[in-house]
Coordinates of C-alpha atoms and ligand atoms in Angstrom, one line a residue:
X12 CA 8.9 35.5 -13.3
X13 CA 9.0 32.8 -11.0
X14 CA 5.2 32.6 -10.0
X15 CA 4.9 29.1 -12.4
X16 CA 7.4 27.3 -11.4
X17 CA 7.4 23.4 -10.9
X18 CA 9.1 22.5 -7.9
X19 CA 9.4 18.9 -5.7
X20 CA 7.9 18.5 -2.4
X21 CA 7.6 16.0 0.6
X22 CA 4.1 16.2 0.7
X23 CA 1.8 14.0 3.4
X24 CA -1.8 12.5 2.3
X25 CA -4.5 10.9 4.2
X26 CA -5.5 7.8 3.4
X27 CA -8.3 6.3 5.8
X28 CA -6.6 7.6 9.0
X29 CA -3.2 6.7 7.6
X30 CA -0.8 9.1 6.7
X31 CA 2.0 8.8 4.4
X32 CA 4.5 11.1 2.0
X33 CA 5.6 10.9 -1.0
X34 CA 7.6 12.7 -2.8
X35 CA 5.5 15.3 -5.4
X36 CA 5.1 17.4 -8.0
X37 CA 3.9 21.0 -7.3
X38 CA 3.6 24.3 -8.4
X39 CA 4.7 28.0 -6.9
X40 CA 1.2 28.8 -7.6
X41 CA -0.7 26.8 -5.7
X42 CA 1.6 27.8 -2.0
X43 CA -0.2 29.8 -0.2
X44 CA -0.9 33.7 -0.3
X45 CA 2.1 35.5 0.9
X46 CA 4.8 38.1 0.7
X47 CA 8.2 36.5 0.3
X48 CA 8.8 33.4 -2.5
X49 CA 11.8 31.6 -1.1
X50 CA 13.6 28.9 -3.3
X51 CA 14.7 26.5 -0.5
X52 CA 17.7 24.8 -0.7
X53 CA 17.4 23.6 2.8
X54 CA 15.2 22.4 6.2
X55 CA 15.8 20.8 9.2
X56 CA 14.4 18.0 11.0
X57 CA 12.5 18.5 14.5
X58 CA 10.7 16.8 16.6
X59 CA 7.4 18.7 15.3
X60 CA 7.9 18.1 11.5
X61 CA 7.5 14.1 13.0
X62 CA 4.5 15.0 15.0
X63 CA 2.9 16.5 11.7
X64 CA 4.1 13.9 9.0
X65 CA 2.2 11.3 12.0
X66 CA -0.9 12.9 11.2
X67 CA -0.4 14.5 14.9
X68 CA -4.1 17.8 14.1
X69 CA -3.0 20.2 16.9
X70 CA 0.1 20.5 14.4
X71 CA -1.3 20.1 11.4
X72 CA -5.3 20.6 10.3
X73 CA -5.5 19.4 7.1
X74 CA -4.0 17.1 4.7
X75 CA -2.6 17.0 1.8
X76 CA 0.3 19.0 3.9
X77 CA 4.5 19.8 3.0
X78 CA 5.4 19.8 6.9
X79 CA 9.0 21.7 7.7
X80 CA 8.2 24.1 10.7
X81 CA 12.2 25.7 8.7
X82 CA 13.5 26.3 6.5
X83 CA 16.3 28.8 4.6
X84 CA 17.2 29.7 1.7
X85 CA 16.8 32.7 -1.2
X86 CA 14.4 35.3 -2.3
X87 CA 13.1 34.8 -5.5
X88 CA 9.9 37.4 -5.4
X89 CA 9.4 39.6 -2.3
X90 CA 6.5 42.1 -2.8
X91 CA 7.4 44.1 0.0
X92 CA 11.1 44.2 -1.0
X93 CA 12.3 43.5 2.1
X94 CA 14.1 40.8 2.4
X95 CA 14.5 41.4 -1.4
X96 CA 15.0 39.7 -3.8
X97 CA 18.5 37.8 -4.2
X98 CA 19.1 37.7 -0.6
X99 CA 19.4 34.4 1.7
X100 CA 16.8 33.9 4.4
X101 CA 16.0 31.9 7.9
X102 CA 12.6 31.2 8.2
X103 CA 11.8 28.9 11.8
X104 CA 8.3 29.1 13.3
X105 CA 5.7 31.0 12.5
X106 CA 2.8 28.5 11.2
X107 CA 5.4 27.3 8.5
X108 CA 4.9 23.7 8.2
X109 CA 2.1 23.7 10.6
X110 CA -1.0 25.1 8.5
X111 CA 1.9 26.4 6.0
X112 CA 3.6 24.0 3.2
X113 CA 6.7 24.4 5.2
X114 CA 10.6 23.2 4.2
X115 CA 9.9 19.8 3.1
X116 CA 9.2 21.6 -0.6
X117 CA 11.2 23.5 -2.4
X118 CA 9.6 26.7 -2.1
X119 CA 7.3 28.0 0.1
X120 CA 5.7 31.5 -0.1
X121 CA 5.0 33.2 3.2
X122 CA 5.2 37.1 5.4
X123 CA 7.7 39.1 5.3
X124 CA 7.8 39.0 8.3
X125 CA 8.9 35.3 9.6
X126 CA 11.8 35.9 7.5
X127 CA 15.4 36.6 9.6
X128 CA 18.2 37.3 6.5
X129 CA 21.0 35.5 6.8
X130 CA 23.9 36.5 9.2
X131 CA 26.9 37.3 7.3
X132 CA 28.9 34.3 7.9
X133 CA 26.5 31.8 7.9
X134 CA 24.9 29.5 4.9
X135 CA 21.5 28.0 4.6
X136 CA 23.5 24.8 5.6
X137 CA 25.4 25.7 8.3
X138 CA 21.1 27.8 9.6
X139 CA 19.5 24.4 8.9
X140 CA 22.1 22.2 11.3
X141 CA 20.8 24.7 14.3
X142 CA 17.1 24.8 13.3
X143 CA 14.3 25.5 15.0
X144 CA 16.1 23.2 17.8
X145 CA 19.5 25.0 18.0
X146 CA 17.0 28.3 18.0
X147 CA 15.2 26.2 21.6
X148 CA 18.6 24.9 22.6
X149 CA 19.9 28.9 22.4
X150 CA 17.1 30.0 24.3
X151 CA 17.0 27.4 26.9
X152 CA 19.9 28.4 28.3
X153 CA 19.9 32.2 27.0
X154 CA 16.5 32.3 29.7
X155 CA 18.3 30.5 32.7
X156 CA 21.7 33.0 31.7
X157 CA 19.2 35.8 32.6
X158 CA 18.2 34.0 36.3
X159 CA 21.5 34.2 36.9
X160 CA 22.3 30.9 36.4
X161 CA 26.6 31.0 36.7
X162 CA 28.7 27.5 36.0
X163 CA 30.4 28.1 40.1
X164 CA 27.1 27.6 41.5
X165 CA 27.3 23.3 40.3
X166 CA 25.9 21.3 37.6
X167 CA 23.9 21.5 34.7
X168 CA 21.7 19.2 33.9
X169 CA 20.2 18.5 30.0
X170 CA 17.5 15.9 30.0
X171 CA 16.3 14.3 26.4
X172 CA 20.3 15.4 25.9
X173 CA 21.2 13.8 22.2
X174 CA 18.3 14.6 21.2
X175 CA 18.3 17.5 18.5
X176 CA 17.7 20.7 21.0
X177 CA 19.6 18.9 23.8
X178 CA 22.6 17.8 21.9
X179 CA 23.3 21.5 21.2
X180 CA 22.1 22.9 24.6
X181 CA 24.7 20.5 25.7
X182 CA 28.0 21.7 23.3
X183 CA 26.8 25.3 24.4
X184 CA 26.8 24.8 28.0
X185 CA 29.7 23.7 28.2
X186 CA 31.9 26.2 26.6
X187 CA 30.3 28.7 28.8
X188 CA 31.9 26.6 31.4
X189 CA 29.0 24.8 33.0
X190 CA 29.5 20.9 34.1
X191 CA 27.0 19.4 32.0
X192 CA 25.0 16.4 33.4
X193 CA 23.6 14.7 29.6
X194 CA 20.6 12.7 30.6
X195 CA 20.0 10.3 28.3
X196 CA 18.5 6.8 27.8
X197 CA 20.4 5.3 24.4
X198 CA 23.6 4.2 25.9
X199 CA 25.5 4.1 23.4
X200 CA 25.3 8.1 22.8
X201 CA 27.7 8.2 25.9
X202 CA 30.7 8.8 24.0
X203 CA 29.4 10.6 21.5
X204 CA 28.1 13.5 24.9
X205 CA 31.0 13.2 26.9
X206 CA 32.7 13.8 23.1
X207 CA 30.4 17.1 23.0
X208 CA 30.9 18.8 26.4
X209 CA 28.5 16.5 29.3
X210 CA 31.6 15.4 32.4
X211 CA 28.8 13.1 33.0
X212 CA 26.2 11.4 31.6
X213 CA 23.7 9.8 33.1
X214 CA 20.7 7.0 32.6
X215 CA 17.2 8.5 32.1
X216 CA 16.7 6.6 35.8
X217 CA 18.3 9.2 37.6
X218 CA 14.6 10.7 37.0
X219 CA 12.2 7.8 38.2
X220 CA 9.3 8.6 39.6
X221 CA 9.4 9.0 43.1
X222 CA 7.0 10.1 45.6
X223 CA 8.7 12.6 48.1
X224 CA 7.8 15.9 46.8
X225 CA 11.8 16.7 47.3
X226 CA 15.0 14.9 46.3
X227 CA 18.8 15.9 47.3
X228 CA 19.5 18.6 45.4
X229 CA 21.7 17.0 42.3
X230 CA 22.1 20.0 40.0
X231 CA 22.1 23.6 40.5
X232 CA 20.1 24.7 36.9
X233 CA 18.5 22.7 33.8
X234 CA 18.0 22.8 30.9
X235 CA 14.6 20.2 29.9
X236 CA 14.2 19.0 26.2
X237 CA 11.2 16.6 27.8
X238 CA 8.5 17.1 30.3
X239 CA 6.1 14.9 31.5
X240 CA 7.0 13.2 34.9
X241 CA 11.6 13.9 34.5
X242 CA 10.7 17.0 34.6
X243 CA 8.6 17.1 37.8
X244 CA 11.4 14.5 38.9
X245 CA 13.9 16.9 37.3
X246 CA 12.5 19.6 39.9
X247 CA 13.0 18.1 42.9
X248 CA 16.8 17.8 42.5
X249 CA 17.6 21.4 41.8
X250 CA 19.5 23.5 43.9
X251 CA 17.8 26.1 46.4
X252 CA 17.9 29.3 43.7
X253 CA 18.1 27.5 40.3
X254 CA 16.6 27.3 37.3
X255 CA 14.7 24.8 34.6
X256 CA 14.2 26.1 31.2
X257 CA 11.6 24.2 29.7
X258 CA 10.8 23.7 26.4
X259 CA 9.1 19.7 25.4
X260 CA 7.2 17.3 25.8
X261 CA 8.1 13.7 24.1
X262 CA 7.5 12.6 27.8
X263 CA 4.1 14.1 28.2
X264 CA 2.6 17.1 28.3
X265 CA 1.3 16.4 31.9
X266 CA 3.2 18.1 34.4
X267 CA 2.2 16.7 38.1
X268 CA 4.7 18.4 40.4
X269 CA 3.6 20.4 43.8
X270 CA 4.3 23.5 45.0
X271 CA 6.7 22.0 47.5
X272 CA 10.4 22.3 44.9
X273 CA 8.9 26.1 44.0
X274 CA 7.9 26.8 48.1
X275 CA 10.7 25.4 49.2
X276 CA 13.8 25.7 47.2
X277 CA 12.3 29.5 45.4
X278 CA 13.1 27.5 42.1
X279 CA 12.2 28.8 39.0
X280 CA 10.3 26.6 36.0
X281 CA 10.3 29.3 32.9
X282 CA 8.4 28.4 29.7
X283 CA 10.2 28.9 26.2
X284 CA 8.6 29.6 23.3
X285 CA 11.2 29.6 20.2
X286 CA 7.9 30.1 17.4
X287 CA 5.8 33.3 17.7
X288 CA 8.0 35.0 19.7
X289 CA 9.2 38.5 17.7
X290 CA 11.3 38.2 15.0
X291 CA 14.2 40.4 16.7
X292 CA 14.4 37.6 19.2
X293 CA 15.1 35.0 17.1
X294 CA 17.8 37.2 15.4
X295 CA 19.3 37.8 18.6
X296 CA 20.3 33.9 19.7
X297 CA 21.1 33.8 15.5
X298 CA 23.9 35.8 16.0
X299 CA 25.3 34.4 19.1
X300 CA 25.4 31.5 17.6
X301 CA 27.3 32.8 14.1
X302 CA 29.7 34.6 17.3
X303 CA 30.4 33.5 20.6
X304 CA 28.4 30.2 20.6
X305 CA 29.3 28.7 17.9
X306 CA 29.2 25.0 18.0
X307 CA 31.1 23.7 16.2
X308 CA 31.1 19.6 18.0
X309 CA 26.7 19.8 15.9
X310 CA 28.0 21.6 13.6
X311 CA 30.4 18.8 12.4
X312 CA 28.3 15.9 13.6
X313 CA 25.2 16.8 11.7
X314 CA 23.6 14.7 9.3
X315 CA 22.9 15.5 6.1
X316 CA 19.6 13.6 3.8
X317 CA 17.6 13.6 0.9
X318 CA 14.1 13.7 0.4
X319 CA 13.5 10.2 0.1
X320 CA 15.0 9.4 4.1
X321 CA 12.5 12.3 5.4
X322 CA 10.1 9.1 5.7
X323 CA 12.6 6.9 7.8
X324 CA 13.9 9.9 9.9
X325 CA 10.9 11.3 11.3
X326 CA 9.9 7.5 11.8
X327 CA 12.8 7.8 14.4
X328 CA 11.9 11.2 16.1
X329 CA 8.6 9.4 17.0
X330 CA 10.4 6.6 18.8
X331 CA 13.0 8.4 20.8
X332 CA 15.7 6.9 18.4
X333 CA 17.1 10.7 16.1
X334 CA 20.0 11.7 17.6
X335 CA 22.0 15.5 17.0
X336 CA 20.8 17.5 14.0
X337 CA 19.5 16.3 10.8
X338 CA 19.0 18.3 8.2
X339 CA 17.5 18.4 4.9
X340 CA 19.4 19.4 1.9
X341 CA 17.2 19.7 -1.6
X342 CA 19.7 19.2 -3.8
X343 CA 20.5 15.7 -2.3
Ligands
LIG416 P1 14.4 14.5 19.8 O1 13.6 13.8 19.2 O2 15.1 14.8 19.1 O3 15.3 14.9 21.0 C1 14.1 14.8 22.3 C2 15.1 13.3 22.8 O4 13.8 13.2 24.2 C3 15.4 12.1 22.1 O5 15.5 11.9 21.5 C4 15.9 11.3 23.6 O6 16.8 11.5 24.3 C5 14.5 11.3 24.7 N1 13.7 11.0 24.6 C6 12.7 10.8 24.0 N2 11.9 10.1 24.0 C7 11.4 10.3 25.6 C8 10.5 9.9 26.8 N3 9.8 8.9 27.0 N4 10.8 10.3 28.2 C9 12.7 10.7 28.5 N5 13.1 11.3 27.1 C10 12.5 10.8 25.9 O7 13.6 16.2 19.6 P2 14.2 17.5 19.7 O8 15.3 18.0 20.9 O9 13.8 18.1 18.3 O10 12.6 17.6 20.1 C11 12.6 18.4 22.0 C12 11.2 18.6 22.6 O11 11.2 19.7 22.0 C13 9.8 17.8 21.6 O12 8.5 17.6 22.6 C14 10.1 18.8 20.5 O13 8.0 19.4 20.7 C15 10.3 20.2 21.3 N6 10.3 21.6 20.9 C16 10.5 22.5 21.4 C17 10.0 24.0 20.6 C18 9.9 25.0 21.4 O14 10.1 26.1 20.9 N7 9.2 25.2 22.9 C19 11.0 24.0 19.6 C20 12.1 22.3 19.5 C21 11.2 22.0 19.9 P3 18.1 10.6 25.4 O15 17.4 9.3 24.1 O16 19.0 11.3 25.2 O17 17.0 10.6 26.2

């Protein structure tokens, strides 16, 4: 019987408007009601975790709270029988780590409908190298492919290229034969972005604000992970008929644009949500990453940390300094 098991969690508390995460001992009886108890071996770090840990109420309303929007591990109790006790599962998105205690704890309790069976050939560590960020990169790429993006149409841009979503998008698009232009603010990451497969690395000044409503088309298609004014500028540089997947807001949630790139060039702006989509849509992308979409460079370059490193790693996300994928291993 595992209902009363003590475990460690990195829990964020609020004191006088300040938010601080520390390692605490909790009990599985403290977890919310749910159908499936998972012993989490790995989680993955995401920008949203950094927002939650810093007290962003749009992400997590009440504290104390255990962040971690991703988790992978073994099912130890299952009220529904599916997933079965003993099976390995991946849980990403929905309310995990937002207002439901998340993967920065060694146990989570969640609805069965949030659990994806671990694809054969994968383990928790590998699944969490991809995590929500990898899943989102996959969904962004899938969306532009569905709209007809092809390598022969020309270069594809990726913004926030050194980040968790961006780095997987760069490798995946390069693997699919696209000429990838990585747009990055980190001059010291040019070599690693080229190693992921980018043919060109340009600075964020490629998307500096310009008053003109459309600019010389530079990219056939794009994956945008930053939003805000860089996205508005990117839209002006897309070739006629091209598509841009958009998933993020690190450069701001506002999008001030005109209709001109859309009505003069017929471009497509495609929103990507990896959180609330049906589990079956997530499974399709996970299976691709196990097979044809495997990104060995992202897998090899992922950094593994323990709970003691969470604070500094999350702060790096908020400063835009995080690069590549960071995995939390509860055994470290
Ligand atoms: P990261 O922090 O790992 O990457 C974001 C990257 O954006 C940074 O590494 C940096 O890359 C660049 N960047 C940071 N600040 C700015 C800025 N002010 N202006 C321009 N570029 C900036 O985050 P993730 O990759 O995990 O997430 C990216 C975005 O996608 C986030 O907004 C996140 O919330 C969102 N997201 C959305 C999901 C969805 O389902 N829609 C799921 C997952 C993430 P560089 O230095 O190379 O320019």
